[in-house]
CSV table of C-alpha atoms in Angstrom, one decimal:
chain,number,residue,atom,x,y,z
A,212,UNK,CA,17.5,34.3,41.5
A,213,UNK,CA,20.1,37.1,42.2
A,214,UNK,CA,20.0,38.9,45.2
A,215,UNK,CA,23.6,40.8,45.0
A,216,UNK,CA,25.3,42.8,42.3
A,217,UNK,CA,28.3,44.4,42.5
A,218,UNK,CA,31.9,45.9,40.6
A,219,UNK,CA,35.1,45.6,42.5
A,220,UNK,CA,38.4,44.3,42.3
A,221,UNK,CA,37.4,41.4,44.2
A,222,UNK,CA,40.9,39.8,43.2
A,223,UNK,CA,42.9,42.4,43.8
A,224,UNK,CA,44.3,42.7,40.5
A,225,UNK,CA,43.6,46.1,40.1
A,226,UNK,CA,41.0,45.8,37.9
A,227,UNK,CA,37.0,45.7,38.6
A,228,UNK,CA,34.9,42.6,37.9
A,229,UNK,CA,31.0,42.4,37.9
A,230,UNK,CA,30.5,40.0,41.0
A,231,UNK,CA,26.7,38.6,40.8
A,232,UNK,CA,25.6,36.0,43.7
A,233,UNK,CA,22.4,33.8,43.6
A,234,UNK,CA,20.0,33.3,46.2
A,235,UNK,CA,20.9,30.2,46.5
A,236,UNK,CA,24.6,30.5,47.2
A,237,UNK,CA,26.8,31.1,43.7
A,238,UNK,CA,29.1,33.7,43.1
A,239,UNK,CA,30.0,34.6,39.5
A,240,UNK,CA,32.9,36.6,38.4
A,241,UNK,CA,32.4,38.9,34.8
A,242,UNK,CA,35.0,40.0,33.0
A,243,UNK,CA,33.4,42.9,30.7
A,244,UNK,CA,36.5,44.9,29.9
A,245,UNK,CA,36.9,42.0,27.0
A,246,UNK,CA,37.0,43.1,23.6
A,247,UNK,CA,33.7,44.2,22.4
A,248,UNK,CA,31.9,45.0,19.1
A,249,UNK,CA,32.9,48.6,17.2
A,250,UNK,CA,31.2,51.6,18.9
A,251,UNK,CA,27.7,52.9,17.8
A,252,UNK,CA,27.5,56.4,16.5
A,253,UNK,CA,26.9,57.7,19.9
A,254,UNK,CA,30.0,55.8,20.9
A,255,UNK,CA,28.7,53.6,23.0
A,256,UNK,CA,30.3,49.9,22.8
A,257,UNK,CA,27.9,47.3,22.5
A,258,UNK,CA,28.6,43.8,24.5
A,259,UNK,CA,28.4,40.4,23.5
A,260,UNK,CA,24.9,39.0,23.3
A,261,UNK,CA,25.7,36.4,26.3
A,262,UNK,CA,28.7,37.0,29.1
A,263,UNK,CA,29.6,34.2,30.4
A,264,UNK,CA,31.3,34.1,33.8
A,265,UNK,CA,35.0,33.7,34.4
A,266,UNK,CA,34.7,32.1,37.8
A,267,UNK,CA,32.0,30.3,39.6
A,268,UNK,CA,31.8,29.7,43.1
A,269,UNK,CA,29.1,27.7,46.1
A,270,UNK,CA,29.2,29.6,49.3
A,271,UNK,CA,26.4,29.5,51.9
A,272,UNK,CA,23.0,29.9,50.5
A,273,UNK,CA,20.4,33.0,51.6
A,274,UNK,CA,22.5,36.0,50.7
A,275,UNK,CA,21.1,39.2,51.2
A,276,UNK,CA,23.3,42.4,50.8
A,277,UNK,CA,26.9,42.6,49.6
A,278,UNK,CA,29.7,44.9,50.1
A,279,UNK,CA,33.6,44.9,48.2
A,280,UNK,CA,35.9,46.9,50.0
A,281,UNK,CA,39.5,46.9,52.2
A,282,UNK,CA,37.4,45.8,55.7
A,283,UNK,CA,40.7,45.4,57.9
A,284,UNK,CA,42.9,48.3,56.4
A,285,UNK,CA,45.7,45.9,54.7
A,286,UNK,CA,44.8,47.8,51.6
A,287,UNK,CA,43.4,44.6,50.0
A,288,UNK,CA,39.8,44.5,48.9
A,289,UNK,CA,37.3,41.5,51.2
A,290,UNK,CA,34.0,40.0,50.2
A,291,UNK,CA,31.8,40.6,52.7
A,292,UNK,CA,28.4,39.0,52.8
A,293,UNK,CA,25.2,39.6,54.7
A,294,UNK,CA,22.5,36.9,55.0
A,295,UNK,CA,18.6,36.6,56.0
A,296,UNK,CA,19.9,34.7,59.0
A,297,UNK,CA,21.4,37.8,60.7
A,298,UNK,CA,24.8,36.2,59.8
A,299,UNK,CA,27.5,38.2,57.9
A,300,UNK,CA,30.5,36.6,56.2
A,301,UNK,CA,33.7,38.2,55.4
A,302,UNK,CA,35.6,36.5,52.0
A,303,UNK,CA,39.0,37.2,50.4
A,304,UNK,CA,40.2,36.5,47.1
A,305,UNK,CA,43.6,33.6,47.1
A,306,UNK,CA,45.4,33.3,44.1
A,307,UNK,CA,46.4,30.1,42.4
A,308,UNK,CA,47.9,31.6,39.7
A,309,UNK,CA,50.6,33.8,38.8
A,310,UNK,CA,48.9,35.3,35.6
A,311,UNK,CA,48.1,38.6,37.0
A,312,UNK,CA,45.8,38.8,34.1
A,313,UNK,CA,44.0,35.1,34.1
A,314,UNK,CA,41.4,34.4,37.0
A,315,UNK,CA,42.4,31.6,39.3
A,316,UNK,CA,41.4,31.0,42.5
A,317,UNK,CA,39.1,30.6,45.1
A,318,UNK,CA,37.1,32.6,47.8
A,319,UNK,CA,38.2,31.9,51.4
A,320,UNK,CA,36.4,32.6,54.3
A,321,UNK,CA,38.5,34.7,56.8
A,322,UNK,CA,35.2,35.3,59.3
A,323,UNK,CA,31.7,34.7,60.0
A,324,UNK,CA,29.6,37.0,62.6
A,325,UNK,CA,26.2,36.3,64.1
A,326,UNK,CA,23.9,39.3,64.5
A,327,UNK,CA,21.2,40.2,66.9
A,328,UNK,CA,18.7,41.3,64.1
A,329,UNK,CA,18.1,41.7,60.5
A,330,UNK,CA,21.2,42.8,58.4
A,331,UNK,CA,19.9,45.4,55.7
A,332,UNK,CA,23.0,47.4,54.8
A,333,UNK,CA,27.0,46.7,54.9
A,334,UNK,CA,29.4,49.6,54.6
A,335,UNK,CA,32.6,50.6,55.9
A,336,UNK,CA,33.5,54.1,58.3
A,337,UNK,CA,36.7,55.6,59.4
A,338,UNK,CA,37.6,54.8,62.7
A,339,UNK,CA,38.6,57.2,65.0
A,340,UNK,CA,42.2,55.8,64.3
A,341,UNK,CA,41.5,56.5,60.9
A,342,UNK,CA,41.7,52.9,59.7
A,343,UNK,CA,38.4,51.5,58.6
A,344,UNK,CA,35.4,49.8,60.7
A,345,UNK,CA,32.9,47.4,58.9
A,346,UNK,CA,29.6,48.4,59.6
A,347,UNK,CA,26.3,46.3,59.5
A,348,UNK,CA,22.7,48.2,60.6
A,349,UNK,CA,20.2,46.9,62.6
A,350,UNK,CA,16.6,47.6,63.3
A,351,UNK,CA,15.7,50.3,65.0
A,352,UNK,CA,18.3,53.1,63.8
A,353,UNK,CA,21.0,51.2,65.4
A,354,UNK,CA,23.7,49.9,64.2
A,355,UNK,CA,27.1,47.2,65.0
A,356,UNK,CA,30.6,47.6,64.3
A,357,UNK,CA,32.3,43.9,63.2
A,358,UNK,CA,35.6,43.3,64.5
A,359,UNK,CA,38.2,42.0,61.9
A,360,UNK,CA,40.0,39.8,64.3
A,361,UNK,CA,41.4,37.2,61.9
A,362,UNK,CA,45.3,38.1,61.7
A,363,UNK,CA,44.9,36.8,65.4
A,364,UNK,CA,42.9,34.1,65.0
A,365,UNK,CA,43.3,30.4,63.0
A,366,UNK,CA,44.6,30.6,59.3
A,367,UNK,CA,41.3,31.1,56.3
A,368,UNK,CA,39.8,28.2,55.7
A,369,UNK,CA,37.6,27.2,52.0
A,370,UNK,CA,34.0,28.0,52.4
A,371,UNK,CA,32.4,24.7,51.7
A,372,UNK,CA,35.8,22.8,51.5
A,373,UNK,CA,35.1,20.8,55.5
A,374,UNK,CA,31.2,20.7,55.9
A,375,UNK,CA,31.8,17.6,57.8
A,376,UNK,CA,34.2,19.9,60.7
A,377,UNK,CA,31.5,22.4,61.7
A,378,UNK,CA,33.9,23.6,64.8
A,379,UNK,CA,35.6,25.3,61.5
A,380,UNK,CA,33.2,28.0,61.4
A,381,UNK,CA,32.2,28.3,64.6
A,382,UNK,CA,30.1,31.9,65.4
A,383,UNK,CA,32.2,34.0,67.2
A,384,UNK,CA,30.4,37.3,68.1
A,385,UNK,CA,33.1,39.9,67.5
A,386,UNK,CA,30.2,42.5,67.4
A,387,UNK,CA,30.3,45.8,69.3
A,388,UNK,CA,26.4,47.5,69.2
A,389,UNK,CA,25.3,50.8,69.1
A,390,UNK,CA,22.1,52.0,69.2
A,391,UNK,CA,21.7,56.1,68.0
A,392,UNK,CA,18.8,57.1,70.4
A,393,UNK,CA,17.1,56.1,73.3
A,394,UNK,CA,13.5,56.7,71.9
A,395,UNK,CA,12.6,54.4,69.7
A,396,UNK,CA,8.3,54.2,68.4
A,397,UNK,CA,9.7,50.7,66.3
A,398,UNK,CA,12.5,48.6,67.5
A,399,UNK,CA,12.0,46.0,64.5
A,400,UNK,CA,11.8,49.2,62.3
A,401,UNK,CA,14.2,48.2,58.7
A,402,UNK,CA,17.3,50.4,59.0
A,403,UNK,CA,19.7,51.0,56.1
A,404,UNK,CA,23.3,52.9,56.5
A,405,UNK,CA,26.2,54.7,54.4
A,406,UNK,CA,29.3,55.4,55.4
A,407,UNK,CA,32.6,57.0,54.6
A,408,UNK,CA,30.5,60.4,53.7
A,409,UNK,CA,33.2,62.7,52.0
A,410,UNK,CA,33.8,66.0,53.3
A,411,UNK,CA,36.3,67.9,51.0
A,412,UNK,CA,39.6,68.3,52.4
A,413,UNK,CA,38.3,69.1,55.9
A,414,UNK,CA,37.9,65.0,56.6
A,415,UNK,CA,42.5,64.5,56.4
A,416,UNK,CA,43.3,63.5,59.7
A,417,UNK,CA,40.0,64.4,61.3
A,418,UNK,CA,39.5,60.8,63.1
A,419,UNK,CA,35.9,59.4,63.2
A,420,UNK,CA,34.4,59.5,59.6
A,421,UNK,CA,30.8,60.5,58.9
A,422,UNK,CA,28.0,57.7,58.8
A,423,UNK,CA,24.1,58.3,57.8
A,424,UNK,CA,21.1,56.1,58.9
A,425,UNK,CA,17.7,56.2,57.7
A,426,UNK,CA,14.8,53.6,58.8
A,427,UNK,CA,11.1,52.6,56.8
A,428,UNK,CA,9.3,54.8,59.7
A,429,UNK,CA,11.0,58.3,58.1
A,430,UNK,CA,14.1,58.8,60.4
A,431,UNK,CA,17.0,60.2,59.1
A,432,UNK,CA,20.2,60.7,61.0
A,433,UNK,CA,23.9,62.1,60.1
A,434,UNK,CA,26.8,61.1,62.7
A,435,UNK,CA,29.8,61.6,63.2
A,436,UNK,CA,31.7,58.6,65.1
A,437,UNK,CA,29.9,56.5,67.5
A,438,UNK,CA,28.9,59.3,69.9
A,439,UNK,CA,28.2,62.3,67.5
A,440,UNK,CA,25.2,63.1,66.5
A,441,UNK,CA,25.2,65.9,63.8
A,442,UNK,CA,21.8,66.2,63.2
A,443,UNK,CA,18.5,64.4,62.9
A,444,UNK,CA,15.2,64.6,60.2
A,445,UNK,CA,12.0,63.1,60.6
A,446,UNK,CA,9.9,62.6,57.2
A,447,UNK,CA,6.4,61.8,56.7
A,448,UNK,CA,7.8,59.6,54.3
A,449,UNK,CA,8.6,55.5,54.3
A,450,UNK,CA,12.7,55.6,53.4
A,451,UNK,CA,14.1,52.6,52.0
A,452,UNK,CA,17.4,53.3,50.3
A,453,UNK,CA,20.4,55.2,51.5
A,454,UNK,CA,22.9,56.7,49.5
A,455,UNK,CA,25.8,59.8,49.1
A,456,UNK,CA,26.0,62.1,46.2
A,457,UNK,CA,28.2,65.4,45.8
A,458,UNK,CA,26.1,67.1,43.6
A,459,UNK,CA,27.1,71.0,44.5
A,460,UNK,CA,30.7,69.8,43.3
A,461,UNK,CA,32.7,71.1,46.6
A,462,UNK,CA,34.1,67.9,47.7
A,463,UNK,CA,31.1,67.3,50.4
A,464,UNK,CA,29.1,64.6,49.9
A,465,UNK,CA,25.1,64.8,50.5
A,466,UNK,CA,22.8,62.4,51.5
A,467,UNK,CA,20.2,61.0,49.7
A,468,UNK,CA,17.2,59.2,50.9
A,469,UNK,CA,14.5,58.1,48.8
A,470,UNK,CA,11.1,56.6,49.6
A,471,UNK,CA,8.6,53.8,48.2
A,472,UNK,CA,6.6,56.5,46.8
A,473,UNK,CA,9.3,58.4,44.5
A,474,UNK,CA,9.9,61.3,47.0
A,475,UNK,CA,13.8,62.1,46.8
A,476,UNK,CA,15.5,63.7,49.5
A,477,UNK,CA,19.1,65.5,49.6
A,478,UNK,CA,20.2,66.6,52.6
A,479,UNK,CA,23.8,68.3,53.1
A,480,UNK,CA,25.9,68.2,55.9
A,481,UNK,CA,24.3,71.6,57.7
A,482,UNK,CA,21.2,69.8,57.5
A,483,UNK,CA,19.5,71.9,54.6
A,484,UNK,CA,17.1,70.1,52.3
A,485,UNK,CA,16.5,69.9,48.8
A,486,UNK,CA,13.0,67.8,47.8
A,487,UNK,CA,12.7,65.9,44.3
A,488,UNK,CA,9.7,63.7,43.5
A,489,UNK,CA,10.1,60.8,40.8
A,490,UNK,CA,7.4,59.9,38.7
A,491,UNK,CA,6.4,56.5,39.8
A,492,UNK,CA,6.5,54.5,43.0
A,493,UNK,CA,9.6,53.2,43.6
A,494,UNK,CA,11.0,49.4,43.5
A,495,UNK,CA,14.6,50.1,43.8
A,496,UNK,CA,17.0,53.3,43.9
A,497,UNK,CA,20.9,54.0,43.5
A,498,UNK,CA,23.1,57.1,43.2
A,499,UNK,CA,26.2,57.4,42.0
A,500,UNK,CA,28.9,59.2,38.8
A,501,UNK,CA,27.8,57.0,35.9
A,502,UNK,CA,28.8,58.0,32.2
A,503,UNK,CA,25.3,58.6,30.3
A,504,UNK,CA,26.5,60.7,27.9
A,505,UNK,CA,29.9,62.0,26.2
A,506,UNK,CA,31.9,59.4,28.0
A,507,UNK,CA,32.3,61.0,31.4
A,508,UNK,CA,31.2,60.5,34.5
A,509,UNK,CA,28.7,63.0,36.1
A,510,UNK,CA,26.1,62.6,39.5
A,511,UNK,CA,23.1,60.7,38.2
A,512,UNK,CA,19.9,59.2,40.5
A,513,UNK,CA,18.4,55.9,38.7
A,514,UNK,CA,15.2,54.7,39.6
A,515,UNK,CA,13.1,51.4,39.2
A,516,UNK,CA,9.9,51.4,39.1
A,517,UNK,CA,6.8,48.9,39.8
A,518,UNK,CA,5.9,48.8,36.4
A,519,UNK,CA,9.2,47.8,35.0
A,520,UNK,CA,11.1,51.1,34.0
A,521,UNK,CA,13.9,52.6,34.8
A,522,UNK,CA,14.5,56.2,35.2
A,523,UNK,CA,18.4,57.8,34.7
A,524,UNK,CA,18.5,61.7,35.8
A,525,UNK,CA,22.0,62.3,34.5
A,526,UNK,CA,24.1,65.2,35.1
A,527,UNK,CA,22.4,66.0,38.4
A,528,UNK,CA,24.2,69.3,39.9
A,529,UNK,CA,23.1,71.9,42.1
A,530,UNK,CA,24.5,75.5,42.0
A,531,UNK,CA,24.4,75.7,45.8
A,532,UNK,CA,22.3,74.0,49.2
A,533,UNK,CA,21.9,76.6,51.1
A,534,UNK,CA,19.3,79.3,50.8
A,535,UNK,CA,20.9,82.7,49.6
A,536,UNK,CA,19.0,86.0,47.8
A,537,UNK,CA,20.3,87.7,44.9
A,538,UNK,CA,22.1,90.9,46.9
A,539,UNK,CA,24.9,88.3,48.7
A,540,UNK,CA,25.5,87.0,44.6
A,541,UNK,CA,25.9,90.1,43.1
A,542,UNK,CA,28.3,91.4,45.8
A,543,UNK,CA,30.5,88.5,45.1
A,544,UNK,CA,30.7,89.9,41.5
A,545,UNK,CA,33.6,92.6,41.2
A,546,UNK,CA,31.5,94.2,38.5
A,547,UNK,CA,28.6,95.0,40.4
A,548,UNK,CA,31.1,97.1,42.7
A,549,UNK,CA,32.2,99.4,39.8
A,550,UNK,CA,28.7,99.4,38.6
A,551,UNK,CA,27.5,100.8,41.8
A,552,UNK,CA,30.4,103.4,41.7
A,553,UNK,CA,29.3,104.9,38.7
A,554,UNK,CA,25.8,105.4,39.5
A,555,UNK,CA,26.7,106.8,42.6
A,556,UNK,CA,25.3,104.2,45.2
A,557,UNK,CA,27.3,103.7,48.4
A,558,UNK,CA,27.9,99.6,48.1
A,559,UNK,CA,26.7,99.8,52.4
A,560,UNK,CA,23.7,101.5,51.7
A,561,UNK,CA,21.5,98.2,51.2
A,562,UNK,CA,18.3,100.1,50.9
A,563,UNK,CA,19.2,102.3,47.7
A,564,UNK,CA,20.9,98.9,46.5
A,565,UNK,CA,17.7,96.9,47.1
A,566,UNK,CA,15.4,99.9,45.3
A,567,UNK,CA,17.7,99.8,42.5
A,568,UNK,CA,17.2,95.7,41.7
A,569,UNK,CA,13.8,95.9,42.8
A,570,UNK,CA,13.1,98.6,40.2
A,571,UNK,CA,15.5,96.8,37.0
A,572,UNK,CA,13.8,93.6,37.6
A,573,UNK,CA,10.3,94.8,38.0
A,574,UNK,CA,9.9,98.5,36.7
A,575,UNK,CA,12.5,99.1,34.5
A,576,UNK,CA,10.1,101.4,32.4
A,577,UNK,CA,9.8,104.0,35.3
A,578,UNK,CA,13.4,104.6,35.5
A,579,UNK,CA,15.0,107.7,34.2
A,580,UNK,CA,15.3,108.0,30.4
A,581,UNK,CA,18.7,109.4,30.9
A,582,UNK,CA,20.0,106.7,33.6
A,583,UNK,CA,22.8,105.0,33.2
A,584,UNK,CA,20.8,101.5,33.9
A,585,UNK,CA,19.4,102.1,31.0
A,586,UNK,CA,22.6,100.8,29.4
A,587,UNK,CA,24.1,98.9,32.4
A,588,UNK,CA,21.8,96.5,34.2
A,589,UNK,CA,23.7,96.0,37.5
A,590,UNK,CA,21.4,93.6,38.4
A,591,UNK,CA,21.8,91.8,35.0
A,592,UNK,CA,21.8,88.1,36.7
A,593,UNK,CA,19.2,86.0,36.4
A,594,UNK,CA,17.0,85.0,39.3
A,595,UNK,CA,16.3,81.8,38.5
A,596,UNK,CA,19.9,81.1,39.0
A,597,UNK,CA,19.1,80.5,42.1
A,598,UNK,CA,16.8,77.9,42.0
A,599,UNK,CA,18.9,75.0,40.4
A,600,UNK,CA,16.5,72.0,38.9
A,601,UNK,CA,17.4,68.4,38.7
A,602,UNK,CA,17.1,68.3,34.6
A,603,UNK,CA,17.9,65.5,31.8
A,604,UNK,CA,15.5,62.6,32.3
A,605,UNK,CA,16.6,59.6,30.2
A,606,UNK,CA,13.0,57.1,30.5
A,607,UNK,CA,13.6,53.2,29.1
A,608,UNK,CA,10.5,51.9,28.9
């Protein structure tokens, strides 16, 4: 049974592979940038019936969550592992080949860390140095930061290589925890965190990164370092999977949260929400830029459901997050300025302004006959510009 999918350069070839590991303890490598059949007419390219792995591995059994990323900041991408006995391992890919382009090697371990409670998430945050911090959640909204302390320590050894020199892989508790508030209704409460939340060009040089939490009993928390709290959201909702989207397109990731029972939640950075309800309860959920259609990449939410389906909203983008009215849009529009001149209307008289939309949206046959909005509409935006909807549902049953 697998319990972790993923796509990385876990070799650090500079290429991604699809990493899949079993319950049980194996890690497969996929190559599926290998030729494939001719393109549909949709283009789409259509893969071999069976993939077969390139590389097959036995690490320690009971995996639960799995991250690929640069852990330590040597710009070199780690394997790191969590497990259903609050363990977390930390893997990196060793060459035994030159071929840049053939897979050869083997999976070392470089650490292992023993946790105080369940691991449910892995993710990695900017420290306030700015290099980055592997973080692991725990229950109760907390979270620990694992110390890559390996450079200092003894040299990798082969996961599985010495089982008869236990001493090898000894537990070493390199864990530094935080807990985010002081009340807590459920201390065993599931807890799941993203991190390295993208805030346009604002985040260069700005030292702690940002960091979300959310927990089963409806808590929802942005931070900002270890000591930051930038705001918190209570739902009357059970939350279950965490992840960051930009879908306003301004470099600033949101948040999204999404519950057992379908109900979607995207919170940006100034804590304004935006509400979406899926269909069906819920089994599993991701966000991400996927390429559904026209071969490019665009914010999409997937959804699995109980009864075996899964649901891609593709194209997902929102005009704007935070609440506006239809006077701030149209003074942003140079043309709405000249239009006023012409009819007369100071631009700082908001009154006459507002009587004038009020009466082309509503009333236009009571205006003049001889008026020049008759022929120029300056309120000729559309309201429901404003209220952006999450559209394009792609359903496989």
């Amino acid at each position: 049974m697998l319990t972790c999918v993923g796509v990385g350069d876990v070799c650090n070839k500079g290429k991604n592979l699809a990493v899949a590991v079993s319950a049980e303890g194996w890690f497969h490598l996929f190559d599926l940038t290998s030729p494939s059949k001719h393109p549909d007419a949709s283009g789409h390219h259509e893969l071999a019936e069976e993939q077969k792995p390139v590389f097959k591995q036995h690490i320690p059994a009971n995996t639960k969550v799995m991250l690929i990323s640069d852990i330590d900041g040597d710009g070199k991408c780690e394997l790191v592992v969590g497990y259903t006995d609050r363990v977390v391992r930390a893997f990196r890919w060793e060459d035994l080949s030159e071929n840049s382009d053939h897979v050869c090697g083997q999976l070392i371990l470089l650490k292992k860390w023993l946790l105080e409670g369940q691991v449910d998430s892995l993710s990695v945050n900017p420290g306030p140095d700015g290099l980055p911090e592997m973080m692991v959640s725990q229950p109760g909204c907390g979270y620990a930061i694992l110390l890559c302390t390996w450079d200092s320590e003894q040299q990798p050894t082969i996961e599985g290589r010495d089982r008869s020199s236990p001493s090898r892989e000894a537990p070493l508790r390199d864990v530094i925890l935080h807990q985010t508030s002081g009340r807590i209704h459920n201390k065993n409460v599931s807890t799941h965190l993203i991190g390295s939340i993208g805030r346009g060009c604002s985040s260069v040089g700005n030292g702690s990164g940002l960091f979300a939490l959310c927990t089963l009993d409806g808590t929802l928390k942005l931070m900002e370092g270890a000591d930051k709290l930038l705001w918190s959201v209570q739902v009357d909702h059970q939350l279950f999977a965490l992840e960051k989207l930009d879908v306003t397109g301004n470099g600033h990731e949101e948040v999204i949260a999404c519950a057992w029972d379908g109900q979607t939640y995207i919170i940006d950075h100034n804590r304004t929400v935006a509400r979406f309800q899926a269909d069906e309860n819920v089994s599993a959920f991701c966000a991400g830029l996927y390429a559904c259609k026209q071969g490019s990449n665009s914010p999409c939410l997937v959804y699995v459901s109980f009864s075996q389906k899964i649901y891609i909203y593709w194209d997902v983008q929102l005009e704007r997050m935070e609440s506006t009215n239809l006077l701030k849009i149209l003074e942003s529009d140079p043309e709405f300025g000249s239009l006023l001149q012409e009819l007369g209307v100071e631009k700082s008289d908001v009154s006459s302004i507002q009587d004038l939309i009020y009466k082309t949206l509503y009333f236009p046959e009571k205006l003049q006959p001889n008026s020049p909005l008759q022929c120029q509409n300056p309120a000729g935006t559309n309201s429901s510009a404003h209220h952006t909807v999450i559209q394009n549902p792609l359903q496989d049953s």
